[in-house]
Amino acid sequence: MKAIIVFYDSLNRRYLPNYEPDCETIAPNFLRLGEHAVTFDQSYVGSMPCMPARRELHTGRHNFLHREWGPLEPFDDSMPEILKKNGVYTHLISDHLHYWEDGGCTYHNRYSSWEIVRGQEGDHWKGCVGDVDIPPVVFTPTKQDGTGVASGWKYDWVNREYIKDEKQFPSSQVFDLGCEFIEKNHKEDNWLLQIETFDPHEPFFSPDKYQDLYPEEYEGKHFDWPRGKVTQSEEEIEHCKHQYRSLVSMCDHHLGRVLDLMDRYDLWKDTMLIVGTDHGFLLSEHGYWGKNQMPYYNEIANTPMFIWDPKHPVKDVHRNSLVQLIDWAPTILDYFNLPIPQDMQGHILSDVITEDKPVREAAIYGVFSGHVNVTDGHYTYMRAALPKRANDIYNYTLMPVYMTRRVPVSQLQEATLQEPFPFTKLCKTLKIPANDKYRVAHFGNLLFDNVNDPGQLQPLHNEEVENQMIQKMIKLMKENDCPSEQYHRLDLEKHLR
């Protein structure tokens, strides 16, 4: 048996015609994929954003209650590594720059082999000591926490000097390599290929041929890297949306190349195909761009996901059961007839695929230090920290690095040893004081009726429903071995039973 993962970053399902037929995005290959696979309508994120999500892809369990962005831990189970150790060849191809930063340093080595493509966003790739030419822009992006200029701003413009033709775009190179792997190995057995592109993550940079698919009369300043609060004019907002659609159309084109090879070599008979993303992206909805600096509305949290499983050959149908990224690892391991490690908390999705049989009552998700969220498919509840307790939080880790730097010595001097959690395999961890990173506590608690208010535009005030969702949240927090201070900072102690 064989398996292919196609993994995008920041893919908003509301810009895919599979989910929103009137979305205006030209994406015939996503529609073609839907005809060959199961489309999941209630797929949700788990731990946000990029590397926390990839830790879930490996480990099949949430991590945002214990730790922020960081590497795989020494005690983590890794799905690709388990496959590798059991005779299944695993290969990663990615232009996701965060893999070669401090905070992503242990992921790619879990595979049998891996290839990287440089140049996405602010990848510190080409050297440029002096200034770089940057055109007049509508907006200079801030860091993800809303402060200062994004660290990759200059580097992105340096990189663009080396990316002119479509074949030079990192995502084009990623799919070139992915297709090369399939061409070379389609007759072989027992392999997993992970084709992973940073697109359509911001900046929404694509060749003219894709932008020409969306004609407009915009004559304003350059604008393809939005973030934070929406302050732009309607014309600028629509232009940026066009840029995003253009990039999604480019993603669609490359997806079609994989589907072509599935057809050419009849890989549908023996190759699982999973297509999805780590999270979505706000494109001016709720008055915001992006993620992290606001609550995780469904434009971010409710993600596109497609699976073709030749062992359960169901296609061209939608499923409504709640699924999450933590389900990918156990589903893939089961597909290769391997046992599921006891610390994985995701579910095998074969019954969802065949008969839409639910695997969970509710799903929990969030970002370290932000809201803790829970949905049962009908309602979504977002629980904020009390502002005065927002900084009452710790990182539990044996890999003390942040996204792009080592944990400062001053913080390590304050660290203590934490007794093992059930999933740390009897290992004690460092307990390092942390801070409220995204400062979203001021939004307060929010309850939405997703059925009657799918845009999550009208917060619901219903004490009975809120209490029901709180209990579902607490149950899942307990199952995830949540640190005790999380209950305190979220003011949940009075609800514990």
Short mmCIF file of C-alpha atoms in Angstrom, two decimals:
data_model
loop_
_atom_site.label_atom_id
_atom_site.label_comp_id
_atom_site.label_asym_id
_atom_site.label_seq_id
_atom_site.Cartn_x
_atom_site.Cartn_y
_atom_site.Cartn_z
CA MET A 1 0.00 0.00 0.00
CA LYS A 2 1.02 3.60 -0.63
CA ALA A 3 -0.10 7.00 0.66
CA ILE A 4 0.23 10.61 -0.48
CA ILE A 5 -0.37 13.64 1.71
CA VAL A 6 -0.84 17.03 0.03
CA PHE A 7 -0.59 19.61 2.78
CA TYR A 8 -1.25 23.33 2.36
CA ASP A 9 -0.87 26.25 4.75
CA SER A 10 -3.64 28.81 5.42
CA LEU A 11 -6.18 27.32 3.01
CA ASN A 12 -9.60 28.88 3.67
CA ARG A 13 -12.38 26.43 2.74
CA ARG A 14 -14.73 29.32 1.94
CA TYR A 15 -12.51 30.05 -1.05
CA LEU A 16 -12.95 26.53 -2.44
CA PRO A 17 -15.93 25.74 -4.69
CA ASN A 18 -16.26 22.33 -3.00
CA TYR A 19 -17.57 24.16 0.05
CA GLU A 20 -18.75 27.49 -1.38
CA PRO A 21 -19.94 27.10 -4.98
CA ASP A 22 -20.27 30.88 -5.38
CA CYS A 23 -16.81 31.71 -3.99
CA GLU A 24 -15.51 32.90 -7.40
CA THR A 25 -12.27 30.94 -7.00
CA ILE A 26 -11.24 29.05 -10.11
CA ALA A 27 -10.27 25.64 -8.75
CA PRO A 28 -11.34 22.82 -11.09
CA ASN A 29 -8.87 20.35 -9.62
CA PHE A 30 -10.24 20.71 -6.10
CA LEU A 31 -13.66 19.92 -7.60
CA ARG A 32 -12.08 16.96 -9.38
CA LEU A 33 -10.57 15.84 -6.07
CA GLY A 34 -14.01 15.98 -4.46
CA GLU A 35 -15.31 13.58 -7.11
CA HIS A 36 -12.58 11.09 -6.19
CA ALA A 37 -12.65 11.44 -2.39
CA VAL A 38 -14.67 12.01 0.76
CA THR A 39 -15.12 15.69 1.61
CA PHE A 40 -15.26 16.46 5.34
CA ASP A 41 -17.57 19.33 6.29
CA GLN A 42 -16.73 19.38 10.00
CA SER A 43 -12.94 19.24 9.96
CA TYR A 44 -11.36 21.39 12.69
CA VAL A 45 -7.91 22.50 13.68
CA GLY A 46 -6.36 21.38 16.93
CA SER A 47 -3.20 23.17 18.02
CA MET A 48 -2.38 26.42 16.25
CA PRO A 49 -0.56 27.63 14.23
CA CYS A 50 2.01 26.03 11.85
CA MET A 51 4.45 23.88 13.84
CA PRO A 52 2.00 23.04 16.64
CA ALA A 53 -0.27 21.69 13.89
CA ARG A 54 2.57 19.64 12.45
CA ARG A 55 3.31 18.21 15.86
CA GLU A 56 -0.28 16.98 15.84
CA LEU A 57 0.21 15.48 12.39
CA HIS A 58 3.09 13.43 13.83
CA THR A 59 1.81 12.63 17.30
CA GLY A 60 -1.96 12.40 16.96
CA ARG A 61 -2.54 14.49 20.09
CA HIS A 62 -3.03 18.15 21.00
CA ASN A 63 -0.20 20.19 22.46
CA PHE A 64 -1.48 23.77 22.79
CA LEU A 65 -2.44 23.37 26.45
CA HIS A 66 1.11 22.41 27.41
CA ARG A 67 3.47 24.15 25.03
CA GLU A 68 3.70 26.82 22.39
CA TRP A 69 5.55 26.61 19.07
CA GLY A 70 8.46 24.16 19.21
CA PRO A 71 10.10 20.94 17.98
CA LEU A 72 9.02 17.37 18.46
CA GLU A 73 9.86 16.27 21.99
CA PRO A 74 12.11 13.28 22.79
CA PHE A 75 9.08 11.43 24.19
CA ASP A 76 6.80 12.16 21.21
CA ASP A 77 5.50 9.42 18.95
CA SER A 78 6.05 10.35 15.30
CA MET A 79 3.81 8.76 12.69
CA PRO A 80 6.37 9.06 9.83
CA GLU A 81 9.09 7.62 12.04
CA ILE A 82 6.87 4.72 13.14
CA LEU A 83 6.23 3.96 9.48
CA LYS A 84 9.95 4.19 8.73
CA LYS A 85 10.82 1.79 11.53
CA ASN A 86 8.25 -0.68 10.24
CA GLY A 87 9.45 -0.84 6.66
CA VAL A 88 7.36 1.90 5.09
CA TYR A 89 9.53 4.40 3.23
CA THR A 90 8.57 8.00 4.11
CA HIS A 91 9.60 11.07 2.11
CA LEU A 92 8.97 14.74 2.90
CA ILE A 93 9.12 17.51 0.29
CA SER A 94 8.47 21.00 1.64
CA ASP A 95 9.09 24.69 1.17
CA HIS A 96 7.75 25.37 4.67
CA LEU A 97 10.53 27.59 5.99
CA HIS A 98 9.71 26.94 9.64
CA TYR A 99 11.19 23.44 9.42
CA TRP A 100 14.69 24.93 9.28
CA GLU A 101 14.24 27.33 12.18
CA ASP A 102 15.00 26.50 15.81
CA GLY A 103 11.35 25.75 16.56
CA GLY A 104 10.95 23.17 13.80
CA CYS A 105 14.31 21.47 13.97
CA THR A 106 13.29 17.88 14.76
CA TYR A 107 10.44 17.21 12.32
CA HIS A 108 12.02 16.54 8.92
CA ASN A 109 14.54 14.03 10.28
CA ARG A 110 11.75 11.67 11.27
CA TYR A 111 11.29 10.74 7.59
CA SER A 112 13.38 8.25 5.61
CA SER A 113 14.45 11.11 3.36
CA TRP A 114 13.52 14.73 2.80
CA GLU A 115 13.93 17.59 0.35
CA ILE A 116 13.60 21.30 1.00
CA VAL A 117 12.91 24.20 -1.32
CA ARG A 118 14.00 27.66 -0.24
CA GLY A 119 12.53 31.12 -0.72
CA GLN A 120 9.02 31.29 0.73
CA GLU A 121 7.91 34.43 2.58
CA GLY A 122 10.68 35.61 4.91
CA ASP A 123 12.93 32.60 4.54
CA HIS A 124 16.48 33.75 5.36
CA TRP A 125 17.71 32.48 2.04
CA LYS A 126 19.65 34.86 -0.22
CA GLY A 127 22.16 37.23 1.33
CA CYS A 128 21.57 40.98 1.01
CA VAL A 129 23.51 43.26 3.37
CA GLY A 130 22.17 46.56 2.06
CA ASP A 131 18.68 47.85 1.42
CA VAL A 132 16.29 46.15 -0.97
CA ASP A 133 13.86 47.87 -3.31
CA ILE A 134 10.33 47.67 -1.93
CA PRO A 135 7.48 49.31 -3.87
CA PRO A 136 4.95 51.59 -2.15
CA VAL A 137 2.66 49.33 -0.13
CA VAL A 138 -0.78 49.63 1.42
CA PHE A 139 0.40 47.97 4.60
CA THR A 140 3.62 46.77 6.18
CA PRO A 141 2.84 43.56 8.09
CA THR A 142 3.45 43.34 11.80
CA LYS A 143 4.74 40.34 13.70
CA GLN A 144 2.11 37.70 14.51
CA ASP A 145 1.63 39.16 17.98
CA GLY A 146 0.77 42.53 16.44
CA THR A 147 3.97 44.34 17.41
CA GLY A 148 6.74 45.75 15.22
CA VAL A 149 7.45 44.92 11.59
CA ALA A 150 7.27 41.27 10.54
CA SER A 151 10.74 39.77 10.80
CA GLY A 152 10.55 38.39 7.29
CA TRP A 153 9.50 41.62 5.55
CA LYS A 154 12.90 42.51 4.11
CA TYR A 155 13.84 38.90 3.40
CA ASP A 156 10.65 38.36 1.42
CA TRP A 157 11.56 41.16 -0.96
CA VAL A 158 15.09 39.83 -1.29
CA ASN A 159 13.69 36.40 -2.15
CA ARG A 160 11.34 37.80 -4.80
CA GLU A 161 14.33 39.05 -6.77
CA TYR A 162 15.15 35.36 -7.44
CA ILE A 163 11.59 34.23 -8.15
CA LYS A 164 10.44 35.50 -11.53
CA ASP A 165 9.25 32.60 -13.69
CA GLU A 166 6.58 30.17 -12.53
CA LYS A 167 9.10 27.33 -12.45
CA GLN A 168 11.13 29.32 -9.87
CA PHE A 169 8.26 29.64 -7.40
CA PRO A 170 8.90 27.41 -4.38
CA SER A 171 5.52 25.67 -4.60
CA SER A 172 6.17 24.84 -8.27
CA GLN A 173 9.47 23.26 -7.29
CA VAL A 174 7.81 21.33 -4.44
CA PHE A 175 5.30 19.75 -6.80
CA ASP A 176 8.01 19.15 -9.41
CA LEU A 177 9.84 17.08 -6.82
CA GLY A 178 6.63 15.41 -5.67
CA CYS A 179 5.77 14.37 -9.20
CA GLU A 180 9.35 13.18 -9.68
CA PHE A 181 9.01 10.93 -6.62
CA ILE A 182 5.72 9.48 -7.88
CA GLU A 183 7.14 8.88 -11.38
CA LYS A 184 10.16 7.10 -9.93
CA ASN A 185 8.37 5.05 -7.27
CA HIS A 186 4.82 4.38 -8.45
CA LYS A 187 5.63 0.71 -9.10
CA GLU A 188 7.13 0.26 -5.63
CA ASP A 189 5.13 -0.63 -2.53
CA ASN A 190 5.07 0.56 1.08
CA TRP A 191 5.76 4.28 0.92
CA LEU A 192 4.29 7.55 2.12
CA LEU A 193 4.96 10.82 0.32
CA GLN A 194 4.24 14.14 2.03
CA ILE A 195 4.03 17.02 -0.47
CA GLU A 196 3.83 20.16 1.60
CA THR A 197 3.68 23.72 0.37
CA PHE A 198 3.59 26.97 2.32
CA ASP A 199 1.03 28.36 -0.14
CA PRO A 200 -1.51 29.91 0.05
CA HIS A 201 0.03 31.41 3.19
CA GLU A 202 0.63 35.14 3.01
CA PRO A 203 2.17 36.92 1.16
CA PHE A 204 -0.20 36.11 -1.69
CA PHE A 205 2.53 36.09 -4.31
CA SER A 206 1.80 34.28 -7.59
CA PRO A 207 2.67 34.50 -11.30
CA ASP A 208 0.72 36.90 -13.49
CA LYS A 209 -1.07 34.07 -15.29
CA TYR A 210 -3.02 33.25 -12.11
CA GLN A 211 -3.70 36.88 -11.26
CA ASP A 212 -5.02 37.35 -14.80
CA LEU A 213 -7.76 34.85 -13.97
CA TYR A 214 -9.29 37.58 -11.80
CA PRO A 215 -9.36 40.79 -13.86
CA GLU A 216 -9.77 44.03 -11.93
CA GLU A 217 -9.15 47.74 -12.36
CA TYR A 218 -7.13 48.22 -9.20
CA GLU A 219 -4.46 50.92 -9.51
CA GLY A 220 -3.51 51.29 -5.88
CA LYS A 221 -0.37 50.39 -3.97
CA HIS A 222 1.06 46.89 -3.66
CA PHE A 223 -0.92 44.76 -1.20
CA ASP A 224 -0.53 40.99 -0.89
CA TRP A 225 0.57 40.56 2.74
CA PRO A 226 -2.32 41.38 5.12
CA ARG A 227 -2.31 40.92 8.88
CA GLY A 228 -4.16 42.16 11.97
CA LYS A 229 -7.03 44.62 12.01
CA VAL A 230 -8.67 45.63 8.76
CA THR A 231 -7.92 49.31 8.13
CA GLN A 232 -7.90 49.29 4.33
CA SER A 233 -10.43 50.65 1.83
CA GLU A 234 -12.98 48.36 0.17
CA GLU A 235 -11.00 48.56 -3.06
CA GLU A 236 -7.80 47.48 -1.30
CA ILE A 237 -9.61 44.68 0.53
CA GLU A 238 -11.06 43.29 -2.68
CA HIS A 239 -7.68 43.51 -4.39
CA CYS A 240 -6.07 41.48 -1.60
CA LYS A 241 -8.81 38.88 -1.87
CA HIS A 242 -8.09 38.64 -5.59
CA GLN A 243 -4.44 38.02 -4.74
CA TYR A 244 -5.47 35.19 -2.42
CA ARG A 245 -7.75 33.63 -5.02
CA SER A 246 -4.90 33.80 -7.52
CA LEU A 247 -2.63 31.88 -5.19
CA VAL A 248 -5.34 29.28 -4.49
CA SER A 249 -5.71 28.81 -8.25
CA MET A 250 -1.97 28.17 -8.43
CA CYS A 251 -2.33 25.59 -5.64
CA ASP A 252 -5.19 24.05 -7.60
CA HIS A 253 -3.05 23.76 -10.72
CA HIS A 254 -0.36 21.84 -8.87
CA LEU A 255 -2.92 19.60 -7.16
CA GLY A 256 -4.07 18.68 -10.66
CA ARG A 257 -0.58 17.43 -11.47
CA VAL A 258 -0.82 14.91 -8.62
CA LEU A 259 -4.31 13.85 -9.70
CA ASP A 260 -3.03 13.38 -13.25
CA LEU A 261 -0.41 10.93 -11.98
CA MET A 262 -3.00 9.13 -9.86
CA ASP A 263 -4.98 8.66 -13.07
CA ARG A 264 -2.03 7.78 -15.30
CA TYR A 265 -0.71 5.02 -13.06
CA ASP A 266 -4.09 3.99 -11.60
CA LEU A 267 -2.82 4.74 -8.12
CA TRP A 268 -6.42 5.01 -6.93
CA LYS A 269 -6.41 1.22 -6.53
CA ASP A 270 -3.69 1.10 -3.86
CA THR A 271 -2.81 4.65 -2.75
CA MET A 272 -4.42 6.67 0.00
CA LEU A 273 -4.65 10.39 -0.76
CA ILE A 274 -5.16 12.94 2.02
CA VAL A 275 -5.44 16.63 1.15
CA GLY A 276 -5.79 19.33 3.78
CA THR A 277 -4.27 22.25 5.63
CA ASP A 278 -2.98 23.24 9.04
CA HIS A 279 -5.53 26.07 9.43
CA GLY A 280 -7.58 28.63 7.54
CA PHE A 281 -7.23 32.39 7.28
CA LEU A 282 -9.41 35.44 7.87
CA LEU A 283 -9.74 37.57 4.76
CA SER A 284 -11.32 40.67 6.35
CA GLU A 285 -14.18 38.76 8.00
CA HIS A 286 -14.86 39.92 11.56
CA GLY A 287 -12.68 42.96 10.86
CA TYR A 288 -9.39 41.02 10.79
CA TRP A 289 -6.81 39.49 8.50
CA GLY A 290 -5.01 36.24 9.25
CA LYS A 291 -4.95 34.41 12.57
CA ASN A 292 -3.77 34.60 16.20
CA GLN A 293 -4.61 38.24 16.98
CA MET A 294 -8.31 37.45 17.27
CA PRO A 295 -10.57 34.57 18.34
CA TYR A 296 -10.43 31.50 16.12
CA TYR A 297 -13.54 32.01 14.05
CA ASN A 298 -14.53 29.24 11.67
CA GLU A 299 -12.75 30.86 8.74
CA ILE A 300 -9.61 29.82 10.62
CA ALA A 301 -10.76 26.77 12.57
CA ASN A 302 -13.10 24.89 10.19
CA THR A 303 -10.73 23.53 7.56
CA PRO A 304 -10.98 21.80 4.17
CA MET A 305 -10.13 18.11 4.22
CA PHE A 306 -10.39 15.29 1.67
CA ILE A 307 -9.54 11.59 1.90
CA TRP A 308 -9.46 8.79 -0.67
CA ASP A 309 -8.92 5.41 1.00
CA PRO A 310 -8.66 2.47 -1.43
CA LYS A 311 -9.48 0.07 1.41
CA HIS A 312 -12.78 1.88 1.84
CA PRO A 313 -13.47 3.14 -1.69
CA VAL A 314 -16.05 5.80 -0.94
CA LYS A 315 -15.96 8.92 -3.11
CA ASP A 316 -17.92 11.97 -4.18
CA VAL A 317 -19.71 12.24 -0.82
CA HIS A 318 -19.65 14.67 2.11
CA ARG A 319 -19.32 13.63 5.75
CA ASN A 320 -20.57 15.67 8.70
CA SER A 321 -18.88 13.95 11.65
CA LEU A 322 -16.35 15.98 13.63
CA VAL A 323 -12.75 15.23 12.61
CA GLN A 324 -9.42 16.89 13.41
CA LEU A 325 -5.79 16.89 12.34
CA ILE A 326 -4.95 14.57 15.25
CA ASP A 327 -6.93 11.89 13.38
CA TRP A 328 -4.51 11.79 10.45
CA ALA A 329 -1.72 9.87 12.23
CA PRO A 330 -3.84 6.99 13.56
CA THR A 331 -5.75 6.77 10.27
CA ILE A 332 -2.51 6.46 8.29
CA LEU A 333 -0.97 3.97 10.71
CA ASP A 334 -4.10 1.84 10.58
CA TYR A 335 -4.07 2.01 6.78
CA PHE A 336 -0.58 0.46 6.85
CA ASN A 337 -1.82 -2.17 9.37
CA LEU A 338 0.29 -0.81 12.22
CA PRO A 339 -0.84 -0.48 15.86
CA ILE A 340 -1.71 2.92 17.27
CA PRO A 341 0.51 4.15 20.13
CA GLN A 342 -1.43 4.53 23.35
CA ASP A 343 -0.53 8.22 23.65
CA MET A 344 -2.21 9.10 20.35
CA GLN A 345 -5.66 10.55 21.02
CA GLY A 346 -6.87 10.92 17.45
CA HIS A 347 -9.29 8.46 15.88
CA ILE A 348 -9.15 6.12 12.91
CA LEU A 349 -11.52 7.61 10.34
CA SER A 350 -12.55 4.50 8.39
CA ASP A 351 -16.04 4.44 9.91
CA VAL A 352 -16.51 8.14 9.20
CA ILE A 353 -15.48 7.50 5.61
CA THR A 354 -17.80 4.52 5.10
CA GLU A 355 -20.90 5.52 7.06
CA ASP A 356 -20.33 8.94 8.67
CA LYS A 357 -20.18 7.29 12.09
CA PRO A 358 -19.10 9.91 14.69
CA VAL A 359 -15.77 9.41 16.44
CA ARG A 360 -16.16 12.25 18.97
CA GLU A 361 -18.90 14.26 20.65
CA ALA A 362 -16.90 17.46 20.59
CA ALA A 363 -13.54 18.85 19.46
CA ILE A 364 -11.19 21.11 21.39
CA TYR A 365 -8.74 23.50 19.74
CA GLY A 366 -6.74 26.67 20.28
CA VAL A 367 -3.38 28.35 20.53
CA PHE A 368 -1.08 28.44 23.53
CA SER A 369 -2.11 31.35 25.80
CA GLY A 370 -5.18 32.19 23.66
CA HIS A 371 -8.80 31.12 23.87
CA VAL A 372 -9.55 27.48 24.52
CA ASN A 373 -12.30 26.54 22.08
CA VAL A 374 -14.74 23.67 21.82
CA THR A 375 -17.30 22.76 19.21
CA ASP A 376 -19.86 19.98 19.01
CA GLY A 377 -20.68 20.84 15.41
CA HIS A 378 -23.77 22.82 16.36
CA TYR A 379 -22.29 25.29 18.84
CA THR A 380 -18.83 26.75 19.27
CA TYR A 381 -17.67 28.08 22.64
CA MET A 382 -14.55 30.19 23.08
CA ARG A 383 -13.23 30.56 26.63
CA ALA A 384 -10.85 33.44 27.34
CA ALA A 385 -8.41 33.82 30.19
CA LEU A 386 -9.29 36.35 32.85
CA PRO A 387 -7.16 39.39 31.90
CA LYS A 388 -5.48 39.48 35.31
CA ARG A 389 -4.56 35.79 34.98
CA ALA A 390 -3.54 35.81 31.32
CA ASN A 391 0.16 35.39 32.13
CA ASP A 392 -0.39 32.52 34.56
CA ILE A 393 0.87 29.95 32.09
CA TYR A 394 3.91 27.70 31.55
CA ASN A 395 5.69 25.84 28.79
CA TYR A 396 6.31 22.17 29.55
CA THR A 397 9.15 20.94 27.37
CA LEU A 398 12.47 19.16 27.05
CA MET A 399 13.26 21.16 23.90
CA PRO A 400 13.63 24.73 25.20
CA VAL A 401 13.48 26.76 22.00
CA TYR A 402 10.94 29.16 20.57
CA MET A 403 10.09 29.72 16.91
CA THR A 404 13.35 31.34 15.84
CA ARG A 405 15.49 31.43 18.97
CA ARG A 406 16.60 29.54 22.01
CA VAL A 407 14.79 30.11 25.27
CA PRO A 408 16.74 32.89 27.03
CA VAL A 409 18.99 31.87 29.91
CA SER A 410 17.06 34.24 32.18
CA GLN A 411 13.89 32.20 31.63
CA LEU A 412 15.69 28.90 32.05
CA GLN A 413 17.01 30.14 35.39
CA GLU A 414 13.38 30.32 36.54
CA ALA A 415 12.50 26.85 35.24
CA THR A 416 11.60 24.00 37.55
CA LEU A 417 11.17 20.29 36.95
CA GLN A 418 7.62 19.11 36.40
CA GLU A 419 6.56 15.61 37.36
CA PRO A 420 5.77 13.47 34.29
CA PHE A 421 2.50 13.87 32.44
CA PRO A 422 0.93 10.58 31.33
CA PHE A 423 2.11 11.15 27.74
CA THR A 424 5.76 12.03 28.54
CA LYS A 425 6.70 8.37 29.09
CA LEU A 426 7.88 8.88 32.67
CA CYS A 427 10.04 11.86 31.66
CA LYS A 428 9.99 14.95 33.78
CA THR A 429 9.85 18.19 31.79
CA LEU A 430 11.06 21.71 32.28
CA LYS A 431 8.31 23.99 33.53
CA ILE A 432 9.20 27.41 32.11
CA PRO A 433 7.21 30.56 32.94
CA ALA A 434 5.54 31.94 29.81
CA ASN A 435 3.50 34.97 28.82
CA ASP A 436 0.22 35.76 27.13
CA LYS A 437 1.55 35.95 23.57
CA TYR A 438 -1.38 37.20 21.52
CA ARG A 439 -3.34 39.25 24.09
CA VAL A 440 -6.82 38.15 23.06
CA ALA A 441 -8.31 37.86 26.56
CA HIS A 442 -10.08 41.20 26.08
CA PHE A 443 -12.45 39.56 23.57
CA GLY A 444 -13.96 37.63 26.48
CA ASN A 445 -15.96 34.41 26.24
CA LEU A 446 -17.94 33.86 23.04
CA LEU A 447 -20.70 31.39 22.17
CA PHE A 448 -21.96 30.86 18.62
CA ASP A 449 -24.75 28.83 17.03
CA ASN A 450 -23.03 27.57 13.89
CA VAL A 451 -26.22 26.15 12.41
CA ASN A 452 -28.31 29.31 12.58
CA ASP A 453 -25.38 31.75 12.43
CA PRO A 454 -22.78 30.11 10.15
CA GLY A 455 -20.85 33.36 9.82
CA GLN A 456 -20.51 33.58 13.62
CA LEU A 457 -21.71 37.16 13.48
CA GLN A 458 -24.08 37.17 16.47
CA PRO A 459 -22.69 35.92 19.82
CA LEU A 460 -25.28 33.84 21.60
CA HIS A 461 -26.26 34.45 25.22
CA ASN A 462 -27.66 31.20 26.57
CA GLU A 463 -26.48 30.13 30.01
CA GLU A 464 -27.75 26.57 29.64
CA VAL A 465 -25.92 25.97 26.36
CA GLU A 466 -22.80 27.72 27.69
CA ASN A 467 -22.71 25.42 30.72
CA GLN A 468 -23.10 22.38 28.48
CA MET A 469 -20.20 23.52 26.32
CA ILE A 470 -18.07 24.27 29.38
CA GLN A 471 -18.51 20.70 30.56
CA LYS A 472 -17.55 19.36 27.15
CA MET A 473 -14.49 21.58 27.22
CA ILE A 474 -13.45 20.45 30.68
CA LYS A 475 -13.90 16.79 29.74
CA LEU A 476 -11.57 17.19 26.77
CA MET A 477 -9.07 19.23 28.78
CA LYS A 478 -8.91 16.44 31.34
CA GLU A 479 -8.48 13.82 28.63
CA ASN A 480 -5.56 15.88 27.29
CA ASP A 481 -3.90 15.86 30.76
CA CYS A 482 -4.26 19.64 30.94
CA PRO A 483 -2.01 21.49 33.43
CA SER A 484 -3.89 22.71 36.48
CA GLU A 485 -3.12 26.39 35.92
CA GLN A 486 -5.12 26.39 32.71
CA TYR A 487 -8.34 25.82 34.65
CA HIS A 488 -7.41 28.71 36.92
CA ARG A 489 -6.50 31.21 34.21
CA LEU A 490 -9.73 30.38 32.33
CA ASP A 491 -11.75 30.68 35.56
CA LEU A 492 -13.05 27.15 35.16
CA GLU A 493 -12.38 25.87 38.65
CA LYS A 494 -15.92 26.57 39.81
CA HIS A 495 -17.20 24.36 36.98
CA LEU A 496 -15.06 21.33 37.85
CA ARG A 497 -16.95 18.29 39.05
#
